[in-house]
Amino acid sequence: MSSEKTSYSLDLDEAKIPSHVAIIMDGNGRWAKKRILNRVKGHERGMEVVRTIVRTSRNIGVSYLTLFAFSTENWQRPRLEVSALMSLLKKFLVSERDELHDNNVRLNMVGQKERLPGDVKKLLDETMSMTGKNTGMVLNLAISYGSRDEILQMVRHISKRVNDGDIKLDEINHKLISNHLYTAGMPDPDILIRTSGEMRISNFLLWQIAYSELFITRTLWPDFTEQEYIEIIKDFQQRDRRFGKV
Ligand code: FPP
């Protein structure tokens, strides 16, 4: 990461850099299968791509980058794959923390922290507190994240506040709902990218992506490049966003 603009970013319209980019990083398993490799090799290569896309996002001025690293459903994968993904996360949290910090990136997590193994939680807490005051970009890792679960927790929380007399029923509005989600205080994603060609949202940020621009690429996540990412942002900059108006 560097504060200097790289040559490709000169082609971008600086006034229309997306504030928030969200990515469903799909296709690691298929990438490995095509090469007759273990699925974990696909996740390892995927982690390299995470590093590239974090750097690029920071360099071009994205304020929030949300990456779907592990879903609530992913706990049902074979035990060995789950533990390999947790190990990769730990590796990432250690190997990247200095670079994140040096580049003013704040690490945040969205998801069920309480379900994570103690050692992952510890490294996450350490990296989040080390980078906690950084203001250049927020890297949101979605880990043990599921949007329906997030919405369920929000409904319970708001209902309790109504029950307790803390808020009135007619004070429940869009803003209050947003403020009770993991992404409280953040803008909604401008762009949602999904790699590997599947035409699904897979329980990711269901409330938050109401007006996000969707980009689905057939590229498998381990093959996703900085160039393709920049092309997507250029395409986004050409789109006419009307938010339901004319
Ligand atoms: C989906 O591919 C990807 C995941 C479930 C995990 C994403 C993890 C990484 C990119 C690496 C680790 C990330 C960090 C932040 C350290 P899939 O396995 O569902 O692929 P398939 O659909 O082809 O089987």
PDB file of C-alpha atoms and ligand atoms in Angstrom:
ATOM      1  CA  MET A   1       0.000   0.000   0.000  1.00  0.00           C
ATOM      2  CA  SER A   2       1.200   3.491  -0.647  1.00  0.00           C
ATOM      3  CA  SER A   3      -0.246   6.941  -0.517  1.00  0.00           C
ATOM      4  CA  GLU A   4       0.887   7.536  -4.103  1.00  0.00           C
ATOM      5  CA  LYS A   5      -1.666   6.995  -6.831  1.00  0.00           C
ATOM      6  CA  THR A   6      -0.684   4.135  -9.110  1.00  0.00           C
ATOM      7  CA  SER A   7      -0.905   4.549 -12.893  1.00  0.00           C
ATOM      8  CA  TYR A   8      -4.136   2.581 -13.316  1.00  0.00           C
ATOM      9  CA  SER A   9      -5.940   4.754 -10.806  1.00  0.00           C
ATOM     10  CA  LEU A  10      -5.310   7.801 -13.015  1.00  0.00           C
ATOM     11  CA  ASP A  11      -8.058   6.487 -15.283  1.00  0.00           C
ATOM     12  CA  LEU A  12     -10.546   6.551 -12.444  1.00  0.00           C
ATOM     13  CA  ASP A  13     -12.853   9.477 -11.778  1.00  0.00           C
ATOM     14  CA  GLU A  14     -11.658  10.576  -8.344  1.00  0.00           C
ATOM     15  CA  ALA A  15     -15.005  12.188  -7.591  1.00  0.00           C
ATOM     16  CA  LYS A  16     -16.784   8.845  -8.013  1.00  0.00           C
ATOM     17  CA  ILE A  17     -14.685   6.431  -6.011  1.00  0.00           C
ATOM     18  CA  PRO A  18     -17.108   4.051  -4.228  1.00  0.00           C
ATOM     19  CA  SER A  19     -17.186   4.618  -0.469  1.00  0.00           C
ATOM     20  CA  HIS A  20     -17.993   1.021   0.319  1.00  0.00           C
ATOM     21  CA  VAL A  21     -17.158  -2.096  -1.688  1.00  0.00           C
ATOM     22  CA  ALA A  22     -18.431  -5.505  -0.572  1.00  0.00           C
ATOM     23  CA  ILE A  23     -17.128  -8.756  -2.064  1.00  0.00           C
ATOM     24  CA  ILE A  24     -18.334 -12.369  -2.011  1.00  0.00           C
ATOM     25  CA  MET A  25     -15.036 -14.149  -2.631  1.00  0.00           C
ATOM     26  CA  ASP A  26     -16.252 -17.351  -4.253  1.00  0.00           C
ATOM     27  CA  GLY A  27     -14.576 -20.100  -6.280  1.00  0.00           C
ATOM     28  CA  ASN A  28     -11.539 -21.097  -4.215  1.00  0.00           C
ATOM     29  CA  GLY A  29     -12.603 -24.748  -4.191  1.00  0.00           C
ATOM     30  CA  ARG A  30     -13.215 -24.879  -7.949  1.00  0.00           C
ATOM     31  CA  TRP A  31      -9.885 -23.164  -8.616  1.00  0.00           C
ATOM     32  CA  ALA A  32      -8.134 -25.912  -6.645  1.00  0.00           C
ATOM     33  CA  LYS A  33     -10.194 -28.723  -8.191  1.00  0.00           C
ATOM     34  CA  LYS A  34      -9.285 -27.573 -11.715  1.00  0.00           C
ATOM     35  CA  ARG A  35      -5.632 -28.051 -10.733  1.00  0.00           C
ATOM     36  CA  ILE A  36      -6.227 -31.330  -8.894  1.00  0.00           C
ATOM     37  CA  LEU A  37      -5.210 -29.649  -5.661  1.00  0.00           C
ATOM     38  CA  ASN A  38      -6.679 -29.768  -2.182  1.00  0.00           C
ATOM     39  CA  ARG A  39      -9.397 -27.120  -1.641  1.00  0.00           C
ATOM     40  CA  VAL A  40      -7.214 -25.531   1.030  1.00  0.00           C
ATOM     41  CA  LYS A  41      -4.707 -24.561  -1.684  1.00  0.00           C
ATOM     42  CA  GLY A  42      -7.498 -22.526  -3.263  1.00  0.00           C
ATOM     43  CA  HIS A  43      -8.119 -20.712   0.015  1.00  0.00           C
ATOM     44  CA  GLU A  44      -4.392 -20.054   0.379  1.00  0.00           C
ATOM     45  CA  ARG A  45      -4.251 -18.512  -3.083  1.00  0.00           C
ATOM     46  CA  GLY A  46      -7.447 -16.630  -2.204  1.00  0.00           C
ATOM     47  CA  MET A  47      -5.694 -15.050   0.748  1.00  0.00           C
ATOM     48  CA  GLU A  48      -3.017 -13.643  -1.577  1.00  0.00           C
ATOM     49  CA  VAL A  49      -5.773 -12.024  -3.614  1.00  0.00           C
ATOM     50  CA  VAL A  50      -7.271 -10.564  -0.424  1.00  0.00           C
ATOM     51  CA  ARG A  51      -3.939  -8.854   0.209  1.00  0.00           C
ATOM     52  CA  THR A  52      -3.898  -7.366  -3.325  1.00  0.00           C
ATOM     53  CA  ILE A  53      -7.484  -6.127  -3.182  1.00  0.00           C
ATOM     54  CA  VAL A  54      -7.013  -4.553   0.262  1.00  0.00           C
ATOM     55  CA  ARG A  55      -3.944  -2.669  -1.026  1.00  0.00           C
ATOM     56  CA  THR A  56      -5.680  -1.516  -4.180  1.00  0.00           C
ATOM     57  CA  SER A  57      -8.790  -0.399  -2.295  1.00  0.00           C
ATOM     58  CA  ARG A  58      -6.689   1.669   0.072  1.00  0.00           C
ATOM     59  CA  ASN A  59      -4.635   3.155  -2.777  1.00  0.00           C
ATOM     60  CA  ILE A  60      -7.622   4.312  -4.786  1.00  0.00           C
ATOM     61  CA  GLY A  61      -9.449   5.791  -1.788  1.00  0.00           C
ATOM     62  CA  VAL A  62     -12.205   3.296  -0.926  1.00  0.00           C
ATOM     63  CA  SER A  63     -13.340   4.019   2.656  1.00  0.00           C
ATOM     64  CA  TYR A  64     -14.906   0.636   3.562  1.00  0.00           C
ATOM     65  CA  LEU A  65     -14.060  -2.776   2.145  1.00  0.00           C
ATOM     66  CA  THR A  66     -16.203  -5.689   3.366  1.00  0.00           C
ATOM     67  CA  LEU A  67     -15.006  -9.204   2.521  1.00  0.00           C
ATOM     68  CA  PHE A  68     -17.110 -12.330   3.062  1.00  0.00           C
ATOM     69  CA  ALA A  69     -14.461 -14.627   4.536  1.00  0.00           C
ATOM     70  CA  PHE A  70     -16.614 -17.202   6.379  1.00  0.00           C
ATOM     71  CA  SER A  71     -20.378 -17.588   6.551  1.00  0.00           C
ATOM     72  CA  THR A  72     -22.568 -18.985   9.340  1.00  0.00           C
ATOM     73  CA  GLU A  73     -23.233 -21.890   6.931  1.00  0.00           C
ATOM     74  CA  ASN A  74     -19.500 -22.538   6.414  1.00  0.00           C
ATOM     75  CA  TRP A  75     -19.328 -24.140   9.897  1.00  0.00           C
ATOM     76  CA  GLN A  76     -20.978 -27.150   8.244  1.00  0.00           C
ATOM     77  CA  ARG A  77     -17.986 -27.763   5.945  1.00  0.00           C
ATOM     78  CA  PRO A  78     -15.684 -30.694   6.773  1.00  0.00           C
ATOM     79  CA  ARG A  79     -13.842 -30.149  10.042  1.00  0.00           C
ATOM     80  CA  LEU A  80     -10.445 -30.065   8.331  1.00  0.00           C
ATOM     81  CA  GLU A  81     -11.514 -27.337   5.918  1.00  0.00           C
ATOM     82  CA  VAL A  82     -12.993 -25.240   8.753  1.00  0.00           C
ATOM     83  CA  SER A  83      -9.774 -25.524  10.740  1.00  0.00           C
ATOM     84  CA  ALA A  84      -7.675 -24.696   7.656  1.00  0.00           C
ATOM     85  CA  LEU A  85      -9.779 -21.556   7.099  1.00  0.00           C
ATOM     86  CA  MET A  86      -9.381 -20.569  10.767  1.00  0.00           C
ATOM     87  CA  SER A  87      -5.598 -21.095  10.476  1.00  0.00           C
ATOM     88  CA  LEU A  88      -5.478 -18.924   7.366  1.00  0.00           C
ATOM     89  CA  LEU A  89      -7.381 -16.219   9.188  1.00  0.00           C
ATOM     90  CA  LYS A  90      -4.899 -16.347  12.070  1.00  0.00           C
ATOM     91  CA  LYS A  91      -2.016 -16.186   9.608  1.00  0.00           C
ATOM     92  CA  PHE A  92      -3.584 -13.200   7.876  1.00  0.00           C
ATOM     93  CA  LEU A  93      -4.201 -11.368  11.158  1.00  0.00           C
ATOM     94  CA  VAL A  94      -0.542 -11.727  12.104  1.00  0.00           C
ATOM     95  CA  SER A  95       1.138 -11.232   8.722  1.00  0.00           C
ATOM     96  CA  GLU A  96      -0.933  -8.224   7.672  1.00  0.00           C
ATOM     97  CA  ARG A  97      -1.301  -6.264  10.879  1.00  0.00           C
ATOM     98  CA  ASP A  98       1.817  -4.110  10.455  1.00  0.00           C
ATOM     99  CA  GLU A  99       1.023  -3.255   6.867  1.00  0.00           C
ATOM    100  CA  LEU A 100      -2.596  -2.452   7.735  1.00  0.00           C
ATOM    101  CA  HIS A 101      -1.471  -0.236  10.573  1.00  0.00           C
ATOM    102  CA  ASP A 102       1.282   1.508   8.583  1.00  0.00           C
ATOM    103  CA  ASN A 103      -1.287   2.335   5.942  1.00  0.00           C
ATOM    104  CA  ASN A 104      -3.834   3.714   8.373  1.00  0.00           C
ATOM    105  CA  VAL A 105      -6.320   0.849   7.820  1.00  0.00           C
ATOM    106  CA  ARG A 106      -8.656  -0.095  10.665  1.00  0.00           C
ATOM    107  CA  LEU A 107      -9.584  -3.751  10.943  1.00  0.00           C
ATOM    108  CA  ASN A 108     -13.142  -4.522  11.983  1.00  0.00           C
ATOM    109  CA  MET A 109     -15.157  -7.704  12.040  1.00  0.00           C
ATOM    110  CA  VAL A 110     -18.803  -8.309  11.253  1.00  0.00           C
ATOM    111  CA  GLY A 111     -20.292 -11.582  12.414  1.00  0.00           C
ATOM    112  CA  GLN A 112     -20.664 -13.881  15.399  1.00  0.00           C
ATOM    113  CA  LYS A 113     -17.411 -13.269  17.254  1.00  0.00           C
ATOM    114  CA  GLU A 114     -18.552 -15.456  20.149  1.00  0.00           C
ATOM    115  CA  ARG A 115     -18.536 -18.549  17.890  1.00  0.00           C
ATOM    116  CA  LEU A 116     -14.876 -18.177  16.902  1.00  0.00           C
ATOM    117  CA  PRO A 117     -12.148 -20.306  18.491  1.00  0.00           C
ATOM    118  CA  GLY A 118     -10.358 -18.506  21.354  1.00  0.00           C
ATOM    119  CA  ASP A 119      -7.051 -18.101  19.501  1.00  0.00           C
ATOM    120  CA  VAL A 120      -8.750 -16.521  16.449  1.00  0.00           C
ATOM    121  CA  LYS A 121     -10.732 -14.200  18.732  1.00  0.00           C
ATOM    122  CA  LYS A 122      -7.559 -13.163  20.544  1.00  0.00           C
ATOM    123  CA  LEU A 123      -5.655 -12.296  17.350  1.00  0.00           C
ATOM    124  CA  LEU A 124      -8.693 -10.510  15.997  1.00  0.00           C
ATOM    125  CA  ASP A 125      -9.006  -8.426  19.173  1.00  0.00           C
ATOM    126  CA  GLU A 126      -5.289  -7.625  19.140  1.00  0.00           C
ATOM    127  CA  THR A 127      -5.308  -6.498  15.501  1.00  0.00           C
ATOM    128  CA  MET A 128      -8.545  -4.554  15.943  1.00  0.00           C
ATOM    129  CA  SER A 129      -7.205  -2.727  18.969  1.00  0.00           C
ATOM    130  CA  MET A 130      -3.815  -2.070  17.326  1.00  0.00           C
ATOM    131  CA  THR A 131      -5.503  -0.518  14.270  1.00  0.00           C
ATOM    132  CA  GLY A 132      -8.501   0.869  16.171  1.00  0.00           C
ATOM    133  CA  LYS A 133      -7.695   4.552  15.738  1.00  0.00           C
ATOM    134  CA  ASN A 134      -6.797   4.375  12.039  1.00  0.00           C
ATOM    135  CA  THR A 135      -8.812   6.552   9.715  1.00  0.00           C
ATOM    136  CA  GLY A 136      -7.667   5.725   6.158  1.00  0.00           C
ATOM    137  CA  MET A 137      -9.957   2.782   5.410  1.00  0.00           C
ATOM    138  CA  VAL A 138     -12.028   0.222   7.311  1.00  0.00           C
ATOM    139  CA  LEU A 139     -11.403  -3.407   6.385  1.00  0.00           C
ATOM    140  CA  ASN A 140     -14.480  -5.333   7.501  1.00  0.00           C
ATOM    141  CA  LEU A 141     -13.925  -9.054   7.640  1.00  0.00           C
ATOM    142  CA  ALA A 142     -17.235 -10.922   7.637  1.00  0.00           C
ATOM    143  CA  ILE A 143     -16.512 -14.025   9.699  1.00  0.00           C
ATOM    144  CA  SER A 144     -19.201 -16.404  10.900  1.00  0.00           C
ATOM    145  CA  TYR A 145     -21.490 -13.881   9.256  1.00  0.00           C
ATOM    146  CA  GLY A 146     -25.052 -14.472   8.101  1.00  0.00           C
ATOM    147  CA  SER A 147     -27.408 -11.683   7.209  1.00  0.00           C
ATOM    148  CA  ARG A 148     -30.597 -13.373   8.443  1.00  0.00           C
ATOM    149  CA  ASP A 149     -28.972 -13.964  11.789  1.00  0.00           C
ATOM    150  CA  GLU A 150     -27.851 -10.319  11.883  1.00  0.00           C
ATOM    151  CA  ILE A 151     -31.435  -9.204  11.128  1.00  0.00           C
ATOM    152  CA  LEU A 152     -32.822 -11.562  13.788  1.00  0.00           C
ATOM    153  CA  GLN A 153     -30.481 -10.107  16.412  1.00  0.00           C
ATOM    154  CA  MET A 154     -31.476  -6.588  15.352  1.00  0.00           C
ATOM    155  CA  VAL A 155     -35.209  -7.399  15.698  1.00  0.00           C
ATOM    156  CA  ARG A 156     -34.642  -8.889  19.162  1.00  0.00           C
ATOM    157  CA  HIS A 157     -32.560  -5.926  20.268  1.00  0.00           C
ATOM    158  CA  ILE A 158     -35.034  -3.305  19.045  1.00  0.00           C
ATOM    159  CA  SER A 159     -38.008  -5.269  20.445  1.00  0.00           C
ATOM    160  CA  LYS A 160     -36.322  -5.369  23.825  1.00  0.00           C
ATOM    161  CA  ARG A 161     -35.751  -1.614  23.724  1.00  0.00           C
ATOM    162  CA  VAL A 162     -39.449  -1.075  22.913  1.00  0.00           C
ATOM    163  CA  ASN A 163     -40.432  -3.484  25.677  1.00  0.00           C
ATOM    164  CA  ASP A 164     -38.197  -1.679  28.152  1.00  0.00           C
ATOM    165  CA  GLY A 165     -39.801   1.648  27.206  1.00  0.00           C
ATOM    166  CA  ASP A 166     -36.475   2.943  25.870  1.00  0.00           C
ATOM    167  CA  ILE A 167     -37.969   3.707  22.422  1.00  0.00           C
ATOM    168  CA  LYS A 168     -41.500   4.017  21.033  1.00  0.00           C
ATOM    169  CA  LEU A 169     -42.864   1.828  18.248  1.00  0.00           C
ATOM    170  CA  ASP A 170     -43.112   4.744  15.817  1.00  0.00           C
ATOM    171  CA  GLU A 171     -39.469   5.634  16.428  1.00  0.00           C
ATOM    172  CA  ILE A 172     -38.434   2.489  14.552  1.00  0.00           C
ATOM    173  CA  ASN A 173     -37.209   3.657  11.165  1.00  0.00           C
ATOM    174  CA  HIS A 174     -34.609   2.705   8.534  1.00  0.00           C
ATOM    175  CA  LYS A 175     -31.831   4.529  10.346  1.00  0.00           C
ATOM    176  CA  LEU A 176     -32.567   2.838  13.670  1.00  0.00           C
ATOM    177  CA  ILE A 177     -32.569  -0.562  11.965  1.00  0.00           C
ATOM    178  CA  SER A 178     -29.221   0.163  10.242  1.00  0.00           C
ATOM    179  CA  ASN A 179     -27.788   1.273  13.559  1.00  0.00           C
ATOM    180  CA  HIS A 180     -28.590  -2.097  15.103  1.00  0.00           C
ATOM    181  CA  LEU A 181     -26.706  -4.104  12.480  1.00  0.00           C
ATOM    182  CA  TYR A 182     -23.013  -5.065  12.588  1.00  0.00           C
ATOM    183  CA  THR A 183     -22.409  -2.326  10.002  1.00  0.00           C
ATOM    184  CA  ALA A 184     -23.842   0.425  12.258  1.00  0.00           C
ATOM    185  CA  GLY A 185     -22.468   3.825  11.315  1.00  0.00           C
ATOM    186  CA  MET A 186     -21.138   2.698   7.937  1.00  0.00           C
ATOM    187  CA  PRO A 187     -22.540   3.683   4.551  1.00  0.00           C
ATOM    188  CA  ASP A 188     -24.305   0.926   2.602  1.00  0.00           C
ATOM    189  CA  PRO A 189     -22.131  -0.775  -0.041  1.00  0.00           C
ATOM    190  CA  ASP A 190     -22.042   1.089  -3.358  1.00  0.00           C
ATOM    191  CA  ILE A 191     -20.792  -2.036  -5.093  1.00  0.00           C
ATOM    192  CA  LEU A 192     -21.318  -5.740  -4.448  1.00  0.00           C
ATOM    193  CA  ILE A 193     -18.935  -8.011  -6.361  1.00  0.00           C
ATOM    194  CA  ARG A 194     -19.342 -11.780  -6.521  1.00  0.00           C
ATOM    195  CA  THR A 195     -16.710 -13.912  -8.177  1.00  0.00           C
ATOM    196  CA  SER A 196     -17.105 -17.355  -9.804  1.00  0.00           C
ATOM    197  CA  GLY A 197     -20.308 -16.578 -11.684  1.00  0.00           C
ATOM    198  CA  GLU A 198     -22.966 -17.736  -9.212  1.00  0.00           C
ATOM    199  CA  MET A 199     -26.081 -15.544  -9.392  1.00  0.00           C
ATOM    200  CA  ARG A 200     -26.780 -15.557  -5.672  1.00  0.00           C
ATOM    201  CA  ILE A 201     -26.480 -13.255  -2.668  1.00  0.00           C
ATOM    202  CA  SER A 202     -25.917 -16.155  -0.221  1.00  0.00           C
ATOM    203  CA  ASN A 203     -27.179 -14.422   2.926  1.00  0.00           C
ATOM    204  CA  PHE A 204     -24.735 -11.496   2.628  1.00  0.00           C
ATOM    205  CA  LEU A 205     -25.698  -7.972   3.768  1.00  0.00           C
ATOM    206  CA  LEU A 206     -29.358  -8.386   2.726  1.00  0.00           C
ATOM    207  CA  TRP A 207     -30.531  -5.112   4.283  1.00  0.00           C
ATOM    208  CA  GLN A 208     -27.433  -3.122   3.328  1.00  0.00           C
ATOM    209  CA  ILE A 209     -27.322  -3.937  -0.416  1.00  0.00           C
ATOM    210  CA  ALA A 210     -30.795  -2.551  -1.222  1.00  0.00           C
ATOM    211  CA  TYR A 211     -29.296  -0.091  -3.737  1.00  0.00           C
ATOM    212  CA  SER A 212     -25.849  -1.546  -4.332  1.00  0.00           C
ATOM    213  CA  GLU A 213     -24.627  -1.945  -7.898  1.00  0.00           C
ATOM    214  CA  LEU A 214     -24.089  -5.631  -8.601  1.00  0.00           C
ATOM    215  CA  PHE A 215     -21.105  -7.075 -10.441  1.00  0.00           C
ATOM    216  CA  ILE A 216     -20.910 -10.805 -11.011  1.00  0.00           C
ATOM    217  CA  THR A 217     -17.778 -12.062 -12.707  1.00  0.00           C
ATOM    218  CA  ARG A 218     -17.078 -15.623 -13.822  1.00  0.00           C
ATOM    219  CA  THR A 219     -13.482 -15.261 -12.623  1.00  0.00           C
ATOM    220  CA  LEU A 220     -12.733 -17.560  -9.681  1.00  0.00           C
ATOM    221  CA  TRP A 221     -11.555 -15.613  -6.617  1.00  0.00           C
ATOM    222  CA  PRO A 222      -7.933 -16.888  -6.736  1.00  0.00           C
ATOM    223  CA  ASP A 223      -7.715 -15.581 -10.346  1.00  0.00           C
ATOM    224  CA  PHE A 224      -9.277 -12.191  -9.553  1.00  0.00           C
ATOM    225  CA  THR A 225      -6.805  -9.403 -10.293  1.00  0.00           C
ATOM    226  CA  GLU A 226      -6.267  -5.768  -9.496  1.00  0.00           C
ATOM    227  CA  GLN A 227      -6.924  -4.993 -13.182  1.00  0.00           C
ATOM    228  CA  GLU A 228     -10.333  -6.666 -13.114  1.00  0.00           C
ATOM    229  CA  TYR A 229     -11.192  -4.843  -9.898  1.00  0.00           C
ATOM    230  CA  ILE A 230     -10.295  -1.493 -11.464  1.00  0.00           C
ATOM    231  CA  GLU A 231     -12.374  -2.355 -14.565  1.00  0.00           C
ATOM    232  CA  ILE A 232     -15.366  -3.025 -12.282  1.00  0.00           C
ATOM    233  CA  ILE A 233     -14.909   0.330 -10.562  1.00  0.00           C
ATOM    234  CA  LYS A 234     -14.642   2.085 -13.938  1.00  0.00           C
ATOM    235  CA  ASP A 235     -17.862   0.365 -15.008  1.00  0.00           C
ATOM    236  CA  PHE A 236     -19.500   1.462 -11.721  1.00  0.00           C
ATOM    237  CA  GLN A 237     -18.460   5.052 -12.433  1.00  0.00           C
ATOM    238  CA  GLN A 238     -20.440   4.921 -15.711  1.00  0.00           C
ATOM    239  CA  ARG A 239     -23.625   3.637 -14.083  1.00  0.00           C
ATOM    240  CA  ASP A 240     -26.589   5.902 -13.549  1.00  0.00           C
ATOM    241  CA  ARG A 241     -27.667   5.395  -9.921  1.00  0.00           C
ATOM    242  CA  ARG A 242     -31.223   6.605  -9.439  1.00  0.00           C
ATOM    243  CA  PHE A 243     -32.091   5.004  -6.090  1.00  0.00           C
ATOM    244  CA  GLY A 244     -35.637   4.393  -7.336  1.00  0.00           C
ATOM    245  CA  LYS A 245     -36.112   7.974  -8.555  1.00  0.00           C
ATOM    246  CA  VAL A 246     -36.257   9.155 -12.204  1.00  0.00           C
TER     247      VAL A 246
HETATM  248  C1  FPP B   1     -15.571 -19.472  -1.124  1.00  0.00           C
HETATM  249  O1  FPP B   1     -14.968 -20.402  -1.986  1.00  0.00           O
HETATM  250  C2  FPP B   1     -14.603 -18.932  -0.202  1.00  0.00           C
HETATM  251  C3  FPP B   1     -14.607 -19.126   1.155  1.00  0.00           C
HETATM  252  C4  FPP B   1     -15.639 -19.926   1.828  1.00  0.00           C
HETATM  253  C5  FPP B   1     -13.580 -18.576   2.031  1.00  0.00           C
HETATM  254  C6  FPP B   1     -12.954 -17.301   1.611  1.00  0.00           C
HETATM  255  C7  FPP B   1     -11.597 -17.269   2.182  1.00  0.00           C
HETATM  256  C8  FPP B   1     -10.511 -16.721   1.610  1.00  0.00           C
HETATM  257  C9  FPP B   1     -10.552 -15.946   0.358  1.00  0.00           C
HETATM  258  C10 FPP B   1      -9.149 -16.891   2.219  1.00  0.00           C
HETATM  259  C11 FPP B   1      -8.988 -16.406   3.586  1.00  0.00           C
HETATM  260  C12 FPP B   1      -9.428 -15.012   3.755  1.00  0.00           C
HETATM  261  C13 FPP B   1      -8.879 -14.170   4.649  1.00  0.00           C
HETATM  262  C14 FPP B   1      -9.464 -12.839   4.835  1.00  0.00           C
HETATM  263  C15 FPP B   1      -7.726 -14.564   5.446  1.00  0.00           C
HETATM  264  P1  FPP B   1     -15.528 -21.876  -2.008  1.00  0.00           P
HETATM  265  O2  FPP B   1     -14.661 -22.685  -1.150  1.00  0.00           O
HETATM  266  O3  FPP B   1     -16.981 -21.880  -1.661  1.00  0.00           O
HETATM  267  O4  FPP B   1     -15.314 -22.240  -3.529  1.00  0.00           O
HETATM  268  P2  FPP B   1     -16.195 -23.224  -4.403  1.00  0.00           P
HETATM  269  O5  FPP B   1     -17.584 -22.631  -4.482  1.00  0.00           O
HETATM  270  O6  FPP B   1     -15.509 -23.190  -5.729  1.00  0.00           O
HETATM  271  O7  FPP B   1     -16.150 -24.568  -3.741  1.00  0.00           O
END
